[in-house]
Amino acid sequence: MNTDETSLEDRTFETQIPVQVYQRPAGSAAGSDWQELDAGPGIIHLPAGLEFSVRARNLYDETLIQLISDLNKAPEIISLNLAECRNVTNEGIRHLKALPHLTELNLSSCSLTDSGMDELKPFRHLLHLNLSYCNRITNLGLVKLRNLRNLEYLDLQGCVKINRGGLVKIQRRGLMIHK
């Protein structure tokens, strides 16, 4: 196998899960707009010089675990959007640690609780985290996010069990919290 073939192989991933894949120039600011690239299931080709986001819908913990296994082969995927995957629980997100290179993670409206926040601790590179409408997370769970020191944006809109007392415990310079 020559170098070009290896490079091409490194820039693909295959999944049997329906996903949408988005792209933007590598090094774009976190939160920048994504442009649609492709959709699966199937083999997804990831052009060089770009970074990628994957959006999956209607996942369960079991299908999330399979998707994580598929994405683990593509470190160019820096953003994962699981918004409104109401059947994704703490058990499913426990497996996200296999993707420590993520810088953006959207878990809005997933079925997460305070104990699930422990599963986010390995994400040292995380810049944007969306937990909006994860309405079973309380101040106790929120405090577990304190060691995500690179986090620049945290969305807690609709998290009805988080109050000002919890927000004060994680507020710091450089972190924008949307509540």
Short mmCIF file of N, CA and C in Angstrom, two decimals:
data_model
loop_
_atom_site.label_atom_id
_atom_site.label_comp_id
_atom_site.label_asym_id
_atom_site.label_seq_id
_atom_site.Cartn_x
_atom_site.Cartn_y
_atom_site.Cartn_z
N MET A 1 0.85 -1.18 0.00
CA MET A 1 0.00 0.00 0.00
C MET A 1 0.89 1.24 0.00
N ASN A 2 0.65 2.16 -0.94
CA ASN A 2 1.48 3.37 -0.97
C ASN A 2 0.93 4.44 -0.04
N THR A 3 1.66 5.53 0.12
CA THR A 3 1.29 6.59 1.06
C THR A 3 -0.05 7.22 0.71
N ASP A 4 -0.32 7.40 -0.59
CA ASP A 4 -1.59 8.00 -0.99
C ASP A 4 -2.77 7.13 -0.58
N GLU A 5 -2.63 5.83 -0.72
CA GLU A 5 -3.72 4.93 -0.32
C GLU A 5 -3.93 4.99 1.18
N THR A 6 -2.85 5.03 1.96
CA THR A 6 -2.97 5.13 3.40
C THR A 6 -3.66 6.43 3.78
N SER A 7 -3.27 7.52 3.14
CA SER A 7 -3.87 8.81 3.42
C SER A 7 -5.37 8.79 3.12
N LEU A 8 -5.73 8.19 1.99
CA LEU A 8 -7.13 8.09 1.61
C LEU A 8 -7.90 7.25 2.63
N GLU A 9 -7.31 6.14 3.03
CA GLU A 9 -7.96 5.27 4.01
C GLU A 9 -8.17 5.99 5.33
N ASP A 10 -7.18 6.79 5.75
CA ASP A 10 -7.27 7.51 7.01
C ASP A 10 -8.37 8.58 6.97
N ARG A 11 -8.81 8.94 5.79
CA ARG A 11 -9.78 10.02 5.67
C ARG A 11 -11.17 9.49 5.27
N THR A 12 -11.48 8.31 5.71
CA THR A 12 -12.82 7.76 5.49
C THR A 12 -13.28 7.08 6.77
N PHE A 13 -14.56 6.96 6.90
CA PHE A 13 -15.11 6.08 7.92
C PHE A 13 -16.38 5.48 7.35
N GLU A 14 -16.73 4.34 7.88
CA GLU A 14 -17.91 3.64 7.41
C GLU A 14 -18.86 3.43 8.58
N THR A 15 -20.14 3.65 8.33
CA THR A 15 -21.14 3.44 9.37
C THR A 15 -22.42 2.89 8.76
N GLN A 16 -23.11 2.11 9.53
CA GLN A 16 -24.42 1.60 9.12
C GLN A 16 -25.54 2.45 9.73
N ILE A 17 -25.15 3.47 10.45
CA ILE A 17 -26.11 4.34 11.14
C ILE A 17 -26.39 5.56 10.27
N PRO A 18 -27.66 5.94 10.14
CA PRO A 18 -27.97 7.16 9.38
C PRO A 18 -27.36 8.39 10.08
N VAL A 19 -26.51 9.09 9.37
CA VAL A 19 -25.86 10.30 9.91
C VAL A 19 -25.81 11.36 8.83
N GLN A 20 -25.61 12.58 9.26
CA GLN A 20 -25.31 13.67 8.35
C GLN A 20 -23.91 14.15 8.74
N VAL A 21 -23.10 14.44 7.74
CA VAL A 21 -21.73 14.87 7.99
C VAL A 21 -21.58 16.28 7.42
N TYR A 22 -20.97 17.14 8.22
CA TYR A 22 -20.76 18.54 7.85
C TYR A 22 -19.27 18.83 7.88
N GLN A 23 -18.87 19.86 7.16
CA GLN A 23 -17.46 20.23 7.06
C GLN A 23 -17.29 21.73 7.26
N ARG A 24 -16.05 22.10 7.61
CA ARG A 24 -15.62 23.50 7.63
C ARG A 24 -14.10 23.48 7.57
N PRO A 25 -13.48 24.61 7.21
CA PRO A 25 -12.01 24.64 7.14
C PRO A 25 -11.38 24.27 8.49
N ALA A 26 -10.32 23.50 8.46
CA ALA A 26 -9.60 23.14 9.68
C ALA A 26 -9.14 24.40 10.39
N GLY A 27 -9.26 24.40 11.70
CA GLY A 27 -8.83 25.54 12.48
C GLY A 27 -9.87 26.63 12.63
N SER A 28 -11.09 26.40 12.13
CA SER A 28 -12.16 27.39 12.29
C SER A 28 -12.47 27.58 13.78
N ALA A 29 -12.97 28.75 14.10
CA ALA A 29 -13.35 29.02 15.49
C ALA A 29 -14.48 28.09 15.91
N ALA A 30 -14.41 27.61 17.14
CA ALA A 30 -15.46 26.75 17.67
C ALA A 30 -16.79 27.50 17.57
N GLY A 31 -17.82 26.79 17.18
CA GLY A 31 -19.12 27.41 17.00
C GLY A 31 -19.34 27.98 15.61
N SER A 32 -18.32 27.93 14.75
CA SER A 32 -18.46 28.41 13.37
C SER A 32 -19.46 27.54 12.61
N ASP A 33 -20.00 28.10 11.55
CA ASP A 33 -20.99 27.38 10.76
C ASP A 33 -20.39 26.19 10.03
N TRP A 34 -21.19 25.16 9.93
CA TRP A 34 -20.83 23.94 9.22
C TRP A 34 -21.58 23.91 7.89
N GLN A 35 -20.96 23.31 6.87
CA GLN A 35 -21.57 23.13 5.56
C GLN A 35 -21.78 21.63 5.35
N GLU A 36 -22.95 21.27 4.81
CA GLU A 36 -23.23 19.85 4.61
C GLU A 36 -22.27 19.24 3.61
N LEU A 37 -21.77 18.05 3.93
CA LEU A 37 -20.84 17.33 3.08
C LEU A 37 -21.46 16.05 2.51
N ASP A 38 -22.03 15.21 3.36
CA ASP A 38 -22.48 13.89 2.94
C ASP A 38 -23.45 13.34 3.98
N ALA A 39 -24.02 12.20 3.67
CA ALA A 39 -24.91 11.52 4.59
C ALA A 39 -24.68 10.03 4.50
N GLY A 40 -24.95 9.33 5.59
CA GLY A 40 -24.80 7.89 5.63
C GLY A 40 -26.14 7.27 5.94
N PRO A 41 -26.23 5.97 5.95
CA PRO A 41 -25.14 5.03 6.12
C PRO A 41 -24.30 4.85 4.87
N GLY A 42 -23.11 4.30 5.11
CA GLY A 42 -22.20 4.02 4.02
C GLY A 42 -20.80 4.47 4.35
N ILE A 43 -19.97 4.56 3.31
CA ILE A 43 -18.60 5.03 3.47
C ILE A 43 -18.60 6.54 3.24
N ILE A 44 -18.07 7.26 4.19
CA ILE A 44 -18.01 8.72 4.12
C ILE A 44 -16.56 9.12 3.88
N HIS A 45 -16.32 9.87 2.83
CA HIS A 45 -14.98 10.36 2.51
C HIS A 45 -14.81 11.75 3.11
N LEU A 46 -13.69 11.94 3.79
CA LEU A 46 -13.39 13.18 4.49
C LEU A 46 -12.21 13.87 3.80
N PRO A 47 -12.47 14.90 3.00
CA PRO A 47 -11.38 15.59 2.29
C PRO A 47 -10.35 16.19 3.24
N ALA A 48 -9.10 16.18 2.81
CA ALA A 48 -8.00 16.73 3.61
C ALA A 48 -8.16 18.23 3.81
N GLY A 49 -7.64 18.75 4.91
CA GLY A 49 -7.65 20.18 5.17
C GLY A 49 -8.93 20.70 5.79
N LEU A 50 -9.82 19.80 6.15
CA LEU A 50 -11.10 20.20 6.74
C LEU A 50 -11.30 19.49 8.07
N GLU A 51 -12.24 20.01 8.86
CA GLU A 51 -12.67 19.32 10.06
C GLU A 51 -14.16 19.04 9.92
N PHE A 52 -14.66 18.08 10.71
CA PHE A 52 -15.99 17.55 10.43
C PHE A 52 -16.85 17.43 11.67
N SER A 53 -18.15 17.49 11.42
CA SER A 53 -19.16 17.32 12.44
C SER A 53 -20.11 16.22 11.98
N VAL A 54 -20.54 15.40 12.92
CA VAL A 54 -21.50 14.34 12.61
C VAL A 54 -22.76 14.59 13.42
N ARG A 55 -23.90 14.49 12.74
CA ARG A 55 -25.22 14.64 13.36
C ARG A 55 -25.95 13.32 13.23
N ALA A 56 -26.41 12.78 14.34
CA ALA A 56 -27.18 11.54 14.33
C ALA A 56 -28.50 11.79 15.06
N ARG A 57 -29.53 11.13 14.60
CA ARG A 57 -30.86 11.28 15.20
C ARG A 57 -31.42 9.92 15.61
N ASN A 58 -32.34 9.96 16.55
CA ASN A 58 -33.10 8.78 16.97
C ASN A 58 -32.22 7.62 17.42
N LEU A 59 -31.11 7.94 18.08
CA LEU A 59 -30.23 6.89 18.56
C LEU A 59 -30.68 6.36 19.91
N TYR A 60 -30.32 5.13 20.17
CA TYR A 60 -30.42 4.49 21.47
C TYR A 60 -28.99 4.30 21.96
N ASP A 61 -28.81 3.92 23.20
CA ASP A 61 -27.46 3.70 23.71
C ASP A 61 -26.68 2.72 22.83
N GLU A 62 -27.34 1.64 22.41
CA GLU A 62 -26.66 0.61 21.62
C GLU A 62 -26.19 1.16 20.27
N THR A 63 -27.02 1.96 19.61
CA THR A 63 -26.61 2.51 18.32
C THR A 63 -25.56 3.60 18.49
N LEU A 64 -25.61 4.32 19.60
CA LEU A 64 -24.58 5.31 19.89
C LEU A 64 -23.22 4.62 20.07
N ILE A 65 -23.21 3.50 20.76
CA ILE A 65 -21.96 2.77 20.97
C ILE A 65 -21.38 2.33 19.63
N GLN A 66 -22.22 1.88 18.71
CA GLN A 66 -21.75 1.48 17.39
C GLN A 66 -21.21 2.71 16.63
N LEU A 67 -21.93 3.83 16.70
CA LEU A 67 -21.48 5.04 16.02
C LEU A 67 -20.12 5.50 16.57
N ILE A 68 -19.95 5.46 17.86
CA ILE A 68 -18.67 5.86 18.46
C ILE A 68 -17.55 4.97 17.94
N SER A 69 -17.81 3.69 17.82
CA SER A 69 -16.81 2.77 17.28
C SER A 69 -16.45 3.15 15.84
N ASP A 70 -17.45 3.53 15.06
CA ASP A 70 -17.21 3.94 13.67
C ASP A 70 -16.40 5.24 13.60
N LEU A 71 -16.74 6.20 14.45
CA LEU A 71 -16.10 7.52 14.43
C LEU A 71 -14.69 7.51 15.02
N ASN A 72 -14.41 6.54 15.83
CA ASN A 72 -13.12 6.44 16.50
C ASN A 72 -11.97 6.36 15.49
N LYS A 73 -12.27 5.96 14.28
CA LYS A 73 -11.26 5.81 13.24
C LYS A 73 -11.01 7.13 12.49
N ALA A 74 -11.70 8.20 12.86
CA ALA A 74 -11.61 9.47 12.12
C ALA A 74 -11.44 10.65 13.09
N PRO A 75 -10.20 10.91 13.52
CA PRO A 75 -9.97 12.01 14.47
C PRO A 75 -10.26 13.39 13.88
N GLU A 76 -10.47 13.48 12.56
CA GLU A 76 -10.84 14.76 11.96
C GLU A 76 -12.25 15.17 12.34
N ILE A 77 -13.02 14.23 12.87
CA ILE A 77 -14.39 14.54 13.33
C ILE A 77 -14.25 15.10 14.73
N ILE A 78 -14.49 16.41 14.84
CA ILE A 78 -14.28 17.10 16.11
C ILE A 78 -15.58 17.51 16.78
N SER A 79 -16.70 17.28 16.09
CA SER A 79 -17.99 17.72 16.62
C SER A 79 -19.00 16.59 16.47
N LEU A 80 -19.75 16.35 17.54
CA LEU A 80 -20.79 15.33 17.52
C LEU A 80 -22.08 15.94 18.04
N ASN A 81 -23.14 15.82 17.24
CA ASN A 81 -24.43 16.39 17.58
C ASN A 81 -25.43 15.26 17.78
N LEU A 82 -25.85 15.06 19.02
CA LEU A 82 -26.83 14.03 19.37
C LEU A 82 -28.12 14.65 19.89
N ALA A 83 -28.39 15.90 19.51
CA ALA A 83 -29.56 16.62 20.00
C ALA A 83 -30.84 15.82 19.77
N GLU A 84 -31.67 15.79 20.79
CA GLU A 84 -32.98 15.15 20.76
C GLU A 84 -32.93 13.64 20.63
N CYS A 85 -31.80 13.05 20.95
CA CYS A 85 -31.71 11.58 21.04
C CYS A 85 -32.16 11.21 22.45
N ARG A 86 -33.45 11.21 22.66
CA ARG A 86 -34.02 11.04 23.99
C ARG A 86 -33.77 9.65 24.60
N ASN A 87 -33.37 8.70 23.78
CA ASN A 87 -33.07 7.36 24.28
C ASN A 87 -31.59 7.15 24.54
N VAL A 88 -30.81 8.22 24.46
CA VAL A 88 -29.40 8.16 24.85
C VAL A 88 -29.33 8.56 26.31
N THR A 89 -28.72 7.68 27.11
CA THR A 89 -28.67 7.87 28.56
C THR A 89 -27.22 7.97 29.03
N ASN A 90 -27.06 8.02 30.35
CA ASN A 90 -25.72 8.03 30.94
C ASN A 90 -24.91 6.83 30.46
N GLU A 91 -25.52 5.69 30.31
CA GLU A 91 -24.83 4.49 29.85
C GLU A 91 -24.25 4.69 28.45
N GLY A 92 -24.98 5.29 27.57
CA GLY A 92 -24.49 5.53 26.22
C GLY A 92 -23.35 6.52 26.18
N ILE A 93 -23.48 7.63 26.91
CA ILE A 93 -22.42 8.64 26.84
C ILE A 93 -21.16 8.20 27.56
N ARG A 94 -21.26 7.15 28.37
CA ARG A 94 -20.06 6.59 29.01
C ARG A 94 -19.03 6.19 27.96
N HIS A 95 -19.48 5.81 26.78
CA HIS A 95 -18.61 5.34 25.72
C HIS A 95 -17.99 6.48 24.90
N LEU A 96 -18.47 7.70 25.10
CA LEU A 96 -17.92 8.84 24.36
C LEU A 96 -16.44 9.08 24.65
N LYS A 97 -15.94 8.57 25.76
CA LYS A 97 -14.53 8.78 26.10
C LYS A 97 -13.60 8.23 25.03
N ALA A 98 -14.11 7.39 24.12
CA ALA A 98 -13.30 6.89 23.00
C ALA A 98 -13.06 7.98 21.96
N LEU A 99 -13.71 9.14 22.12
CA LEU A 99 -13.56 10.27 21.19
C LEU A 99 -13.02 11.50 21.93
N PRO A 100 -11.87 11.39 22.58
CA PRO A 100 -11.39 12.49 23.42
C PRO A 100 -11.01 13.74 22.64
N HIS A 101 -10.90 13.65 21.32
CA HIS A 101 -10.51 14.78 20.49
C HIS A 101 -11.68 15.72 20.18
N LEU A 102 -12.90 15.38 20.62
CA LEU A 102 -14.05 16.25 20.34
C LEU A 102 -13.86 17.62 20.97
N THR A 103 -14.20 18.65 20.20
CA THR A 103 -14.17 20.02 20.73
C THR A 103 -15.58 20.59 20.87
N GLU A 104 -16.56 19.96 20.20
CA GLU A 104 -17.95 20.40 20.29
C GLU A 104 -18.83 19.17 20.49
N LEU A 105 -19.73 19.26 21.48
CA LEU A 105 -20.60 18.14 21.78
C LEU A 105 -21.99 18.68 22.12
N ASN A 106 -22.98 18.18 21.40
CA ASN A 106 -24.36 18.60 21.63
C ASN A 106 -25.14 17.40 22.15
N LEU A 107 -25.52 17.46 23.42
CA LEU A 107 -26.31 16.42 24.06
C LEU A 107 -27.68 16.93 24.48
N SER A 108 -28.15 18.00 23.84
CA SER A 108 -29.41 18.60 24.25
C SER A 108 -30.56 17.60 24.11
N SER A 109 -31.42 17.61 25.09
CA SER A 109 -32.62 16.75 25.15
C SER A 109 -32.31 15.26 25.21
N CYS A 110 -31.09 14.90 25.60
CA CYS A 110 -30.79 13.49 25.86
C CYS A 110 -31.25 13.18 27.29
N SER A 111 -31.37 11.91 27.63
CA SER A 111 -31.87 11.49 28.95
C SER A 111 -30.72 11.32 29.93
N LEU A 112 -30.10 12.43 30.28
CA LEU A 112 -28.94 12.41 31.15
C LEU A 112 -29.30 12.87 32.55
N THR A 113 -28.52 12.38 33.51
CA THR A 113 -28.69 12.78 34.90
C THR A 113 -27.35 13.27 35.44
N ASP A 114 -27.34 13.63 36.71
CA ASP A 114 -26.12 14.12 37.35
C ASP A 114 -24.96 13.14 37.21
N SER A 115 -25.22 11.84 37.38
CA SER A 115 -24.11 10.88 37.31
C SER A 115 -23.52 10.82 35.90
N GLY A 116 -24.28 11.16 34.88
CA GLY A 116 -23.76 11.19 33.52
C GLY A 116 -22.73 12.28 33.30
N MET A 117 -22.77 13.31 34.13
CA MET A 117 -21.81 14.40 33.98
C MET A 117 -20.38 13.94 34.27
N ASP A 118 -20.23 12.89 35.07
CA ASP A 118 -18.91 12.31 35.32
C ASP A 118 -18.28 11.82 34.03
N GLU A 119 -19.11 11.38 33.09
CA GLU A 119 -18.61 10.82 31.83
C GLU A 119 -18.01 11.89 30.92
N LEU A 120 -18.24 13.15 31.21
CA LEU A 120 -17.72 14.23 30.38
C LEU A 120 -16.35 14.73 30.85
N LYS A 121 -15.90 14.27 31.99
CA LYS A 121 -14.62 14.73 32.55
C LYS A 121 -13.42 14.50 31.63
N PRO A 122 -13.36 13.41 30.85
CA PRO A 122 -12.18 13.19 29.99
C PRO A 122 -12.04 14.18 28.82
N PHE A 123 -13.03 15.00 28.58
CA PHE A 123 -13.04 15.87 27.40
C PHE A 123 -12.29 17.18 27.66
N ARG A 124 -10.99 17.08 27.76
CA ARG A 124 -10.13 18.22 28.05
C ARG A 124 -10.08 19.23 26.91
N HIS A 125 -10.40 18.81 25.68
CA HIS A 125 -10.35 19.71 24.51
C HIS A 125 -11.70 20.33 24.20
N LEU A 126 -12.72 19.99 24.96
CA LEU A 126 -14.07 20.46 24.68
C LEU A 126 -14.17 21.98 24.84
N LEU A 127 -14.67 22.64 23.78
CA LEU A 127 -14.86 24.09 23.78
C LEU A 127 -16.33 24.46 23.90
N HIS A 128 -17.19 23.70 23.23
CA HIS A 128 -18.64 23.97 23.23
C HIS A 128 -19.37 22.73 23.72
N LEU A 129 -20.24 22.92 24.71
CA LEU A 129 -21.05 21.82 25.25
C LEU A 129 -22.48 22.30 25.36
N ASN A 130 -23.39 21.55 24.75
CA ASN A 130 -24.81 21.88 24.79
C ASN A 130 -25.54 20.81 25.58
N LEU A 131 -26.05 21.19 26.74
CA LEU A 131 -26.84 20.31 27.59
C LEU A 131 -28.27 20.84 27.73
N SER A 132 -28.69 21.72 26.82
CA SER A 132 -30.01 22.32 26.94
C SER A 132 -31.10 21.24 26.98
N TYR A 133 -32.07 21.50 27.81
CA TYR A 133 -33.24 20.64 27.98
C TYR A 133 -32.90 19.24 28.48
N CYS A 134 -31.75 19.09 29.08
CA CYS A 134 -31.45 17.87 29.85
C CYS A 134 -31.97 18.17 31.25
N ASN A 135 -33.28 18.07 31.41
CA ASN A 135 -33.92 18.63 32.59
C ASN A 135 -33.83 17.77 33.84
N ARG A 136 -33.04 16.71 33.81
CA ARG A 136 -32.80 15.93 35.03
C ARG A 136 -31.43 16.24 35.64
N ILE A 137 -30.68 17.12 34.99
CA ILE A 137 -29.39 17.53 35.54
C ILE A 137 -29.64 18.64 36.57
N THR A 138 -28.99 18.51 37.72
CA THR A 138 -29.15 19.49 38.80
C THR A 138 -27.82 20.21 39.04
N ASN A 139 -27.81 21.08 40.03
CA ASN A 139 -26.58 21.77 40.42
C ASN A 139 -25.47 20.79 40.76
N LEU A 140 -25.81 19.64 41.36
CA LEU A 140 -24.79 18.65 41.73
C LEU A 140 -24.08 18.10 40.49
N GLY A 141 -24.82 17.87 39.43
CA GLY A 141 -24.21 17.40 38.20
C GLY A 141 -23.40 18.48 37.51
N LEU A 142 -23.90 19.69 37.58
CA LEU A 142 -23.24 20.81 36.93
C LEU A 142 -21.84 21.03 37.48
N VAL A 143 -21.68 20.89 38.77
CA VAL A 143 -20.39 21.11 39.42
C VAL A 143 -19.34 20.14 38.88
N LYS A 144 -19.76 18.99 38.40
CA LYS A 144 -18.82 17.99 37.87
C LYS A 144 -18.14 18.46 36.58
N LEU A 145 -18.65 19.53 35.99
CA LEU A 145 -18.08 20.07 34.75
C LEU A 145 -16.98 21.10 34.99
N ARG A 146 -16.71 21.41 36.25
CA ARG A 146 -15.74 22.45 36.59
C ARG A 146 -14.35 22.22 36.00
N ASN A 147 -13.94 20.96 35.89
CA ASN A 147 -12.58 20.71 35.41
C ASN A 147 -12.48 20.71 33.88
N LEU A 148 -13.53 21.07 33.17
CA LEU A 148 -13.45 21.25 31.71
C LEU A 148 -12.94 22.68 31.48
N ARG A 149 -11.65 22.88 31.71
CA ARG A 149 -11.04 24.20 31.73
C ARG A 149 -10.98 24.89 30.38
N ASN A 150 -11.07 24.16 29.29
CA ASN A 150 -11.03 24.78 27.96
C ASN A 150 -12.42 25.17 27.47
N LEU A 151 -13.44 24.78 28.21
CA LEU A 151 -14.81 25.06 27.80
C LEU A 151 -15.04 26.57 27.69
N GLU A 152 -15.53 26.99 26.52
CA GLU A 152 -15.81 28.40 26.26
C GLU A 152 -17.30 28.71 26.25
N TYR A 153 -18.11 27.70 25.94
CA TYR A 153 -19.55 27.91 25.82
C TYR A 153 -20.30 26.72 26.39
N LEU A 154 -21.25 26.98 27.26
CA LEU A 154 -22.07 25.95 27.88
C LEU A 154 -23.53 26.37 27.78
N ASP A 155 -24.33 25.56 27.10
CA ASP A 155 -25.76 25.85 26.94
C ASP A 155 -26.55 25.03 27.94
N LEU A 156 -27.24 25.72 28.85
CA LEU A 156 -28.06 25.08 29.88
C LEU A 156 -29.51 25.53 29.80
N GLN A 157 -29.90 26.08 28.66
CA GLN A 157 -31.27 26.54 28.49
C GLN A 157 -32.23 25.37 28.74
N GLY A 158 -33.27 25.60 29.50
CA GLY A 158 -34.27 24.58 29.76
C GLY A 158 -33.87 23.56 30.81
N CYS A 159 -32.72 23.73 31.43
CA CYS A 159 -32.30 22.83 32.52
C CYS A 159 -32.92 23.39 33.81
N VAL A 160 -34.16 23.00 34.07
CA VAL A 160 -34.98 23.63 35.11
C VAL A 160 -34.50 23.35 36.54
N LYS A 161 -33.67 22.33 36.72
CA LYS A 161 -33.19 22.00 38.07
C LYS A 161 -31.84 22.64 38.38
N ILE A 162 -31.35 23.47 37.46
CA ILE A 162 -30.11 24.21 37.69
C ILE A 162 -30.49 25.66 37.99
N ASN A 163 -29.98 26.17 39.11
CA ASN A 163 -30.31 27.54 39.49
C ASN A 163 -29.05 28.38 39.61
N ARG A 164 -29.25 29.59 40.02
CA ARG A 164 -28.14 30.55 40.13
C ARG A 164 -27.02 30.03 41.02
N GLY A 165 -27.38 29.34 42.09
CA GLY A 165 -26.37 28.79 43.00
C GLY A 165 -25.43 27.81 42.29
N GLY A 166 -25.97 27.00 41.41
CA GLY A 166 -25.15 26.07 40.64
C GLY A 166 -24.29 26.78 39.61
N LEU A 167 -24.87 27.78 38.97
CA LEU A 167 -24.13 28.54 37.96
C LEU A 167 -22.92 29.25 38.56
N VAL A 168 -23.09 29.80 39.75
CA VAL A 168 -22.01 30.53 40.40
C VAL A 168 -20.81 29.61 40.64
N LYS A 169 -21.08 28.33 40.91
CA LYS A 169 -20.00 27.39 41.22
C LYS A 169 -19.14 27.03 40.01
N ILE A 170 -19.67 27.23 38.80
CA ILE A 170 -18.86 26.88 37.63
C ILE A 170 -18.46 28.10 36.80
N GLN A 171 -19.02 29.25 37.11
CA GLN A 171 -18.68 30.46 36.35
C GLN A 171 -17.21 30.78 36.51
N ARG A 172 -16.60 31.17 35.41
CA ARG A 172 -15.20 31.59 35.42
C ARG A 172 -14.98 32.46 34.20
N ARG A 173 -13.88 33.15 34.22
CA ARG A 173 -13.51 34.01 33.09
C ARG A 173 -13.32 33.13 31.84
N GLY A 174 -13.87 33.57 30.73
CA GLY A 174 -13.72 32.84 29.47
C GLY A 174 -14.80 31.80 29.21
N LEU A 175 -15.73 31.63 30.14
CA LEU A 175 -16.84 30.67 29.94
C LEU A 175 -18.13 31.43 29.82
N MET A 176 -18.77 31.29 28.66
CA MET A 176 -20.09 31.90 28.44
C MET A 176 -21.15 30.81 28.69
N ILE A 177 -22.06 31.13 29.61
CA ILE A 177 -23.13 30.19 29.94
C ILE A 177 -24.44 30.75 29.45
N HIS A 178 -25.14 29.97 28.64
CA HIS A 178 -26.47 30.35 28.16
C HIS A 178 -27.49 29.59 28.99
N LYS A 179 -28.30 30.34 29.75
CA LYS A 179 -29.30 29.72 30.63
C LYS A 179 -30.64 30.33 30.37
#
